[in-house]
């Protein structure tokens, strides 16, 4: 008789947990089970990256009529149908969730549609009343959006709610200055909502390159978003979600919005999982503390993804899941390299970034900055005020490119390729030796010969 019911029990059916479960079962031959209390696919597939990006695509069509006229097309701007978009997104998410379920089943993973919590270091208790034992337990429960600690905060929605609205509001107040706040401010504006955004700091997108985030802010305002920095919500009153909300800002001014959207942060989904009782250490904000191989303070319990609050990106969670399988099931301790991870912010225009900001690089060593800010051909031809930025931050001593920052349409597509070069240790001279692809926006990355400033 086996000592445990399973070799591995995974708690959480998001991208990281599913990848770890099916690879452990399919490639390593382990006996694996997985429990998910909600929908398979997790934040990214069900209430994050995928539906958000589909909404980004939808919002970008708002400018089609204006731009196309300069190119000789007579395209009339029609009405936007939120129910059509919402229905099509729901259908796509159903399809993707089905794929996740089939991947688990075809790999031999036993799935439980239930909430799971640790009873001890080798035992999982399900909300169905069952208990299961496993040699190793992997916590991959992700994160959740949070509301600020103010009275009547329940009157505001969070990012999980935006995909299920019966109708879009005519006006909305977005609270926050991170990438989620900025992305949804741009999305909703593009879909025809009057958007006001408050951020308590001096500039949105804190932690990103100052020049890049400054251009994003300028372009958001240019497009018609009422972006107000050094401003926050002081109080709010209303009856229920979906009804007008009376808001007083921190400058004492009163406003009425159809809806308030809190994008004020996320927290690890570590509460009420029995983790601390089992000996797992939780850090600030409830993050699960792990070592470089994702092991917790309990030898049989590991954790990956957003619940560990390391780098909260889906591809990182997947990498951590793969490394976990190598460590536990192939006796090959594997650490995930969290350095030089490219990322994209799907504002309008997009921002793509990899490596150090100018500010962080300057604090580290002497640098040269190569940058160009210009109007892109496609919309400049149509008389639009759009601007883009291409920027390289270079070490004076080694000539290595320490950071690359792009603000432009499709910046996310461009930064993926730039990320390869930086990961390989490319120098500014390597960029210079690369022949430009003309005429493109991205050619500017390899044609900047003189630094705009040094530090």
Coordinates of C-alpha atoms in Angstrom, one line a residue:
X1 CA 0.0 0.0 0.0
X2 CA 1.3 3.4 -1.0
X3 CA 2.4 5.7 1.8
X4 CA 0.6 8.7 0.2
X5 CA -2.4 9.0 -2.1
X6 CA -0.4 11.1 -4.6
X7 CA 3.2 12.0 -5.3
X8 CA 2.1 15.6 -5.8
X9 CA -1.0 17.6 -4.9
X10 CA -1.3 21.1 -6.5
X11 CA -3.6 23.7 -5.0
X12 CA -4.6 26.2 -7.7
X13 CA -5.5 25.7 -11.4
X14 CA -3.8 28.8 -12.9
X15 CA -1.1 28.7 -15.5
X16 CA 1.7 27.9 -13.1
X17 CA -0.1 25.2 -11.2
X18 CA -1.5 23.5 -14.3
X19 CA 1.9 23.5 -16.0
X20 CA 3.6 21.9 -13.0
X21 CA 0.8 19.3 -12.5
X22 CA 0.7 18.1 -16.1
X23 CA 4.5 18.1 -16.6
X24 CA 5.0 16.2 -13.3
X25 CA 2.4 13.7 -14.4
X26 CA 3.1 13.5 -18.1
X27 CA 6.9 13.8 -18.2
X28 CA 8.0 12.6 -14.8
X29 CA 5.3 9.9 -14.4
X30 CA 4.2 11.2 -11.0
X31 CA 0.7 10.5 -9.6
X32 CA -0.7 14.0 -9.4
X33 CA -3.9 15.7 -8.3
X34 CA -5.0 19.3 -8.6
X35 CA -7.7 21.3 -6.8
X36 CA -9.2 24.5 -8.1
X37 CA -12.2 26.2 -6.4
X38 CA -13.0 28.6 -9.3
X39 CA -12.3 28.3 -13.0
X40 CA -9.3 26.6 -14.5
X41 CA -6.8 29.0 -16.1
X42 CA -6.5 31.4 -13.1
X43 CA -6.1 35.1 -13.2
X44 CA -4.4 35.3 -16.5
X45 CA -6.8 33.3 -18.6
X46 CA -10.1 34.0 -16.8
X47 CA -9.8 37.5 -15.2
X48 CA -6.6 39.0 -16.3
X49 CA -4.2 38.9 -19.3
X50 CA -6.4 37.3 -21.9
X51 CA -9.7 39.0 -21.5
X52 CA -7.9 42.3 -20.8
X53 CA -5.9 42.0 -24.1
X54 CA -9.1 41.3 -26.0
X55 CA -10.5 44.5 -24.5
X56 CA -7.3 46.3 -25.5
X57 CA -7.8 45.2 -29.1
X58 CA -11.5 46.3 -29.0
X59 CA -10.6 49.7 -27.6
X60 CA -8.1 50.4 -30.4
X61 CA -10.7 50.4 -33.1
X62 CA -12.1 53.7 -31.9
X63 CA -9.4 55.6 -33.9
X64 CA -9.8 53.6 -37.1
X65 CA -12.2 56.0 -38.8
X66 CA -10.1 59.1 -38.1
X67 CA -6.8 57.6 -39.2
X68 CA -8.2 55.8 -42.3
X69 CA -9.6 58.9 -43.8
X70 CA -6.1 60.3 -44.5
X71 CA -5.4 57.1 -46.4
X72 CA -8.5 57.5 -48.7
X73 CA -10.9 55.2 -46.8
X74 CA -14.4 56.4 -46.0
X75 CA -15.1 54.4 -42.9
X76 CA -18.0 55.6 -40.7
X77 CA -17.6 55.3 -37.0
X78 CA -20.4 53.1 -35.7
X79 CA -21.7 52.2 -32.3
X80 CA -19.9 50.0 -29.9
X81 CA -21.8 47.0 -28.4
X82 CA -20.5 46.0 -25.0
X83 CA -22.8 42.9 -24.8
X84 CA -21.3 41.6 -28.1
X85 CA -17.8 42.0 -26.9
X86 CA -18.5 40.6 -23.5
X87 CA -20.3 37.6 -25.0
X88 CA -17.5 36.9 -27.4
X89 CA -14.9 37.1 -24.6
X90 CA -16.9 34.8 -22.4
X91 CA -17.1 32.2 -25.3
X92 CA -13.3 32.5 -25.7
X93 CA -12.6 32.0 -22.0
X94 CA -14.9 28.9 -22.0
X95 CA -12.9 27.5 -24.9
X96 CA -9.5 28.2 -23.1
X97 CA -10.7 26.7 -19.8
X98 CA -11.8 23.6 -21.7
X99 CA -8.2 23.3 -23.1
X100 CA -6.8 23.6 -19.6
X101 CA -9.1 20.8 -18.3
X102 CA -8.2 18.6 -21.3
X103 CA -4.5 19.1 -20.8
X104 CA -4.8 18.0 -17.2
X105 CA -6.9 15.0 -18.0
X106 CA -4.7 13.9 -20.9
X107 CA -1.7 14.1 -18.7
X108 CA -3.3 11.8 -16.2
X109 CA -3.9 14.5 -13.5
X110 CA -6.9 13.9 -11.2
X111 CA -8.8 17.2 -10.8
X112 CA -11.0 18.3 -8.0
X113 CA -13.4 21.3 -8.4
X114 CA -13.1 22.3 -4.8
X115 CA -11.3 24.6 -2.4
X116 CA -8.3 22.9 -0.8
X117 CA -6.4 23.8 2.4
X118 CA -3.4 22.2 4.2
X119 CA -4.3 20.0 7.1
X120 CA -0.7 19.2 7.7
X121 CA 2.6 19.0 5.8
X122 CA 1.3 16.0 3.7
X123 CA -2.5 16.3 3.9
X124 CA -4.9 18.4 2.0
X125 CA -8.5 18.9 3.1
X126 CA -11.1 19.6 0.4
X127 CA -14.3 21.7 0.7
X128 CA -16.1 18.5 -0.3
X129 CA -15.1 17.0 3.0
X130 CA -12.5 14.6 1.5
X131 CA -8.9 14.5 2.7
X132 CA -6.0 13.5 0.4
X133 CA -2.4 12.9 1.2
X134 CA 0.7 13.7 -0.9
X135 CA 4.4 13.4 -0.7
X136 CA 4.7 16.9 -2.0
X137 CA 2.2 19.8 -2.0
X138 CA 2.5 22.8 -4.4
X139 CA 0.7 26.0 -3.5
X140 CA -0.1 27.9 -6.7
X141 CA -3.2 30.0 -5.7
X142 CA -2.2 33.3 -7.3
X143 CA -3.4 36.7 -6.1
X144 CA -6.5 38.8 -5.9
X145 CA -7.3 42.5 -6.3
X146 CA -7.7 44.6 -3.1
X147 CA -9.8 47.6 -2.1
X148 CA -8.5 50.5 -0.1
X149 CA -9.4 50.7 3.6
X150 CA -12.0 53.5 3.3
X151 CA -15.6 53.7 4.2
X152 CA -18.0 52.4 1.4
X153 CA -15.2 50.9 -0.6
X154 CA -17.6 48.1 -1.5
X155 CA -19.3 50.5 -3.8
X156 CA -16.4 50.4 -6.1
X157 CA -15.5 47.6 -8.5
X158 CA -12.1 45.9 -8.9
X159 CA -10.5 44.3 -12.0
X160 CA -12.2 41.0 -11.5
X161 CA -15.6 42.7 -11.9
X162 CA -14.9 44.6 -15.1
X163 CA -15.5 41.6 -17.4
X164 CA -18.9 40.9 -16.0
X165 CA -20.6 44.3 -16.1
X166 CA -24.1 44.3 -17.7
X167 CA -23.4 47.6 -19.3
X168 CA -20.5 50.1 -19.4
X169 CA -20.9 53.2 -17.3
X170 CA -21.0 56.6 -19.0
X171 CA -18.3 57.9 -16.6
X172 CA -15.8 56.2 -14.4
X173 CA -13.2 57.1 -11.8
X174 CA -10.1 54.9 -11.9
X175 CA -8.1 54.9 -8.6
X176 CA -4.5 53.9 -8.9
X177 CA -1.4 54.6 -11.0
X178 CA 0.0 51.1 -11.6
X179 CA -0.2 49.2 -14.9
X180 CA -3.6 47.8 -14.2
X181 CA -5.1 51.2 -13.5
X182 CA -3.5 52.8 -16.6
X183 CA -4.4 49.9 -18.9
X184 CA -8.1 49.9 -17.9
X185 CA -8.2 53.7 -18.1
X186 CA -7.1 53.5 -21.7
X187 CA -9.3 50.5 -22.5
X188 CA -12.5 52.1 -21.1
X189 CA -11.7 55.5 -22.7
X190 CA -11.3 53.7 -26.1
X191 CA -14.7 52.0 -25.5
X192 CA -16.4 55.4 -25.1
X193 CA -16.4 55.8 -21.3
X194 CA -15.5 59.2 -19.9
X195 CA -12.5 58.4 -17.7
X196 CA -11.0 60.2 -14.8
X197 CA -8.0 58.7 -13.1
X198 CA -6.6 59.7 -9.7
X199 CA -3.1 58.7 -8.5
X200 CA -1.8 59.8 -5.1
X201 CA 1.9 60.0 -6.3
X202 CA 3.7 62.5 -8.5
X203 CA 3.6 60.3 -11.7
X204 CA 1.9 57.1 -12.8
X205 CA 3.7 53.8 -13.3
X206 CA 6.1 54.1 -10.4
X207 CA 9.2 52.0 -10.7
X208 CA 9.4 52.3 -14.5
X209 CA 11.7 54.6 -16.4
X210 CA 10.8 58.2 -15.7
X211 CA 11.0 59.4 -19.3
X212 CA 8.9 56.5 -20.6
X213 CA 6.2 56.8 -18.0
X214 CA 6.1 60.5 -18.5
X215 CA 5.4 60.1 -22.2
X216 CA 2.6 57.5 -21.5
X217 CA 1.0 60.0 -19.1
X218 CA 1.2 62.8 -21.7
X219 CA -0.3 60.6 -24.4
X220 CA -3.1 59.5 -22.1
X221 CA -4.0 63.1 -21.4
X222 CA -3.7 64.0 -25.1
X223 CA -6.2 61.2 -25.9
X224 CA -8.8 62.7 -23.5
X225 CA -8.2 60.9 -20.2
X226 CA -8.5 63.2 -17.2
X227 CA -5.4 62.0 -15.4
X228 CA -4.8 63.7 -12.1
X229 CA -1.7 63.0 -10.0
X230 CA -1.1 64.0 -6.4
X231 CA -4.8 63.3 -6.0
X232 CA -6.7 60.5 -4.2
X233 CA -10.2 59.7 -3.1
X234 CA -11.0 61.0 0.4
X235 CA -14.6 59.7 0.7
X236 CA -17.3 58.1 -1.3
X237 CA -21.0 57.6 -0.8
X238 CA -23.8 55.9 -2.8
X239 CA -26.4 53.2 -2.7
X240 CA -25.0 50.2 -4.6
X241 CA -22.6 49.2 -7.4
X242 CA -24.1 50.4 -10.7
X243 CA -25.6 53.5 -9.1
X244 CA -23.9 57.0 -9.2
X245 CA -21.2 57.4 -6.6
X246 CA -20.5 60.8 -4.9
X247 CA -16.8 61.2 -4.4
X248 CA -14.8 63.8 -2.5
X249 CA -11.1 64.0 -3.5
X250 CA -8.2 64.9 -1.3
X251 CA -8.4 68.5 -2.5
X252 CA -11.9 68.8 -1.1
X253 CA -13.6 68.8 -4.5
X254 CA -16.9 66.9 -4.9
X255 CA -17.7 64.8 -8.0
X256 CA -20.3 62.3 -9.2
X257 CA -19.3 59.3 -11.2
X258 CA -21.4 56.4 -12.6
X259 CA -18.8 54.0 -11.3
X260 CA -15.5 53.9 -9.3
X261 CA -12.9 51.3 -10.2
X262 CA -10.2 50.5 -7.6
X263 CA -6.9 49.4 -9.1
X264 CA -5.0 49.9 -5.9
X265 CA -3.0 46.7 -5.6
X266 CA -3.2 42.9 -5.3
X267 CA -2.6 40.5 -2.5
X268 CA -1.4 36.9 -2.4
X269 CA -4.2 34.3 -2.1
X270 CA -2.7 32.7 1.0
X271 CA -5.4 33.4 3.6
X272 CA -7.4 30.5 5.1
X273 CA -5.3 27.8 3.5
X274 CA -3.9 26.4 6.7
X275 CA -0.4 27.4 5.7
X276 CA 0.9 28.9 8.9
X277 CA -0.7 26.1 10.9
X278 CA 1.3 23.6 8.8
X279 CA 4.6 25.5 9.4
X280 CA 4.7 27.6 6.2
X281 CA 6.1 31.1 6.8
X282 CA 4.1 34.1 5.4
X283 CA 5.8 37.4 4.8
X284 CA 4.6 40.9 4.3
X285 CA 1.1 41.1 2.8
X286 CA 0.6 37.4 3.1
X287 CA 3.2 36.3 0.6
X288 CA 4.5 32.7 0.9
X289 CA 8.2 32.8 1.8
X290 CA 10.2 30.4 -0.4
X291 CA 13.8 29.8 -1.2
X292 CA 15.4 30.0 -4.7
X293 CA 13.9 26.6 -5.6
X294 CA 10.4 27.6 -4.4
X295 CA 10.5 25.5 -1.3
X296 CA 8.8 26.9 1.8
X297 CA 9.9 26.5 5.4
X298 CA 8.2 23.0 5.3
X299 CA 10.3 20.5 3.2
X300 CA 7.2 18.9 1.6
X301 CA 5.5 22.2 0.6
X302 CA 6.5 24.4 -2.3
X303 CA 4.9 27.5 -3.7
X304 CA 5.1 29.3 -7.1
X305 CA 3.5 32.3 -8.9
X306 CA 1.8 35.3 -7.5
X307 CA 1.2 33.8 -4.1
X308 CA 5.0 34.2 -3.5
X309 CA 4.9 37.8 -4.7
X310 CA 8.3 37.6 -6.5
X311 CA 7.7 38.6 -10.1
X312 CA 4.0 38.5 -10.7
X313 CA 3.8 37.6 -14.3
X314 CA 2.2 34.5 -15.9
X315 CA 5.3 33.4 -17.9
X316 CA 7.3 33.6 -14.6
X317 CA 4.8 31.4 -12.8
X318 CA 5.1 28.9 -15.6
X319 CA 8.9 28.9 -15.4
X320 CA 8.7 28.5 -11.7
X321 CA 6.4 25.5 -12.2
X322 CA 8.8 23.9 -14.6
X323 CA 11.8 24.5 -12.3
X324 CA 9.8 22.9 -9.4
X325 CA 9.3 19.7 -11.4
X326 CA 13.0 19.6 -12.2
X327 CA 13.9 20.1 -8.5
X328 CA 11.4 17.6 -7.0
X329 CA 10.9 15.0 -9.6
X330 CA 14.2 14.9 -11.5
X331 CA 16.5 15.5 -8.6
X332 CA 17.9 18.6 -10.4
X333 CA 17.7 21.6 -8.1
X334 CA 16.7 24.4 -10.4
X335 CA 16.4 28.1 -9.8
X336 CA 14.4 30.6 -11.9
X337 CA 16.4 33.6 -13.2
X338 CA 14.3 36.6 -12.3
X339 CA 16.7 39.1 -13.9
X340 CA 16.1 40.9 -17.2
X341 CA 12.5 39.9 -17.6
X342 CA 10.8 41.8 -20.4
X343 CA 7.4 43.2 -19.7
X344 CA 4.7 45.2 -21.5
X345 CA 2.1 47.7 -20.3
X346 CA -0.9 47.7 -22.7
X347 CA -1.7 51.4 -22.4
X348 CA -2.3 53.5 -25.5
X349 CA 0.5 53.8 -26.6
X350 CA 2.0 50.6 -25.1
X351 CA 5.1 50.6 -23.1
X352 CA 7.7 47.8 -23.3
X353 CA 10.6 47.6 -20.9
X354 CA 13.5 45.3 -20.1
X355 CA 16.4 45.9 -17.7
X356 CA 17.2 48.9 -15.7
X357 CA 15.5 52.3 -15.8
X358 CA 17.7 55.3 -16.4
X359 CA 17.3 56.2 -12.8
X360 CA 18.3 52.8 -11.4
X361 CA 21.2 52.5 -13.8
X362 CA 22.5 55.9 -12.9
X363 CA 22.5 55.0 -9.2
X364 CA 24.5 51.9 -10.0
X365 CA 27.2 53.2 -12.3
X366 CA 28.2 55.8 -14.9
X367 CA 25.9 55.5 -18.0
X368 CA 25.1 56.9 -21.4
X369 CA 21.5 57.4 -22.5
X370 CA 20.5 57.1 -26.1
X371 CA 16.9 58.2 -26.8
X372 CA 14.7 59.5 -29.5
X373 CA 11.1 60.8 -29.3
X374 CA 9.2 61.2 -32.6
X375 CA 5.9 61.0 -34.4
X376 CA 5.2 57.6 -35.9
X377 CA 4.6 57.6 -39.7
X378 CA 1.3 55.9 -39.7
X379 CA -0.6 58.4 -37.5
X380 CA 1.5 61.4 -38.3
X381 CA 0.4 61.1 -41.9
X382 CA -3.2 61.3 -40.6
X383 CA -2.4 64.5 -38.5
X384 CA -2.7 62.7 -35.2
X385 CA -0.6 63.9 -32.2
X386 CA 0.8 60.5 -31.3
X387 CA 4.5 60.3 -30.2
X388 CA 6.7 57.3 -29.5
X389 CA 10.0 56.8 -27.6
X390 CA 12.9 54.5 -28.2
X391 CA 15.5 54.5 -25.5
X392 CA 18.7 52.6 -24.5
X393 CA 20.6 52.9 -21.2
X394 CA 24.2 51.9 -21.7
X395 CA 27.1 51.2 -19.2
X396 CA 30.0 53.5 -19.9
X397 CA 32.5 50.9 -18.6
X398 CA 31.3 47.7 -20.3
X399 CA 29.2 49.2 -23.1
X400 CA 26.5 46.7 -22.2
X401 CA 22.9 47.8 -22.8
X402 CA 21.5 47.9 -19.3
X403 CA 18.0 48.8 -20.2
X404 CA 15.7 49.2 -23.2
X405 CA 12.4 51.2 -23.0
X406 CA 9.9 51.6 -25.8
X407 CA 6.7 53.6 -25.8
X408 CA 4.9 52.9 -29.1
X409 CA 2.1 51.0 -30.7
X410 CA 3.0 47.3 -30.4
X411 CA 5.9 48.0 -28.0
X412 CA 5.1 44.7 -26.3
X413 CA 6.0 42.8 -29.5
X414 CA 9.2 44.8 -29.9
X415 CA 10.5 44.5 -26.4
X416 CA 10.3 40.7 -26.5
X417 CA 13.0 40.7 -29.2
X418 CA 15.1 43.4 -27.4
X419 CA 14.9 41.2 -24.3
X420 CA 16.8 38.4 -26.1
X421 CA 19.6 40.8 -26.9
X422 CA 19.9 42.1 -23.4
X423 CA 19.8 38.6 -21.9
X424 CA 22.7 37.7 -24.2
X425 CA 24.7 40.7 -22.9
X426 CA 24.5 42.8 -26.1
X427 CA 26.6 46.0 -26.2
X428 CA 25.6 49.3 -27.8
X429 CA 28.1 48.4 -30.6
X430 CA 26.2 45.2 -31.2
X431 CA 23.0 47.3 -31.7
X432 CA 25.0 49.7 -34.0
X433 CA 26.2 46.8 -36.2
X434 CA 22.7 45.7 -36.8
X435 CA 21.3 47.0 -40.1
X436 CA 18.0 48.9 -39.7
X437 CA 14.7 47.7 -41.1
X438 CA 13.3 50.7 -43.0
X439 CA 10.8 52.3 -42.7
X440 CA 9.8 51.1 -39.2
X441 CA 9.6 52.7 -35.8
X442 CA 11.9 50.0 -34.4
X443 CA 14.8 51.0 -36.7
X444 CA 15.5 53.9 -34.4
X445 CA 16.8 51.4 -31.8
X446 CA 19.8 50.6 -34.0
X447 CA 20.4 54.1 -35.5
X448 CA 21.0 56.2 -32.4
X449 CA 24.7 57.1 -32.6
X450 CA 25.1 59.9 -30.1
X451 CA 24.1 59.9 -26.4
X452 CA 21.5 62.5 -25.4
X453 CA 23.0 62.7 -21.9
X454 CA 25.5 61.0 -19.7
X455 CA 25.6 60.5 -16.0

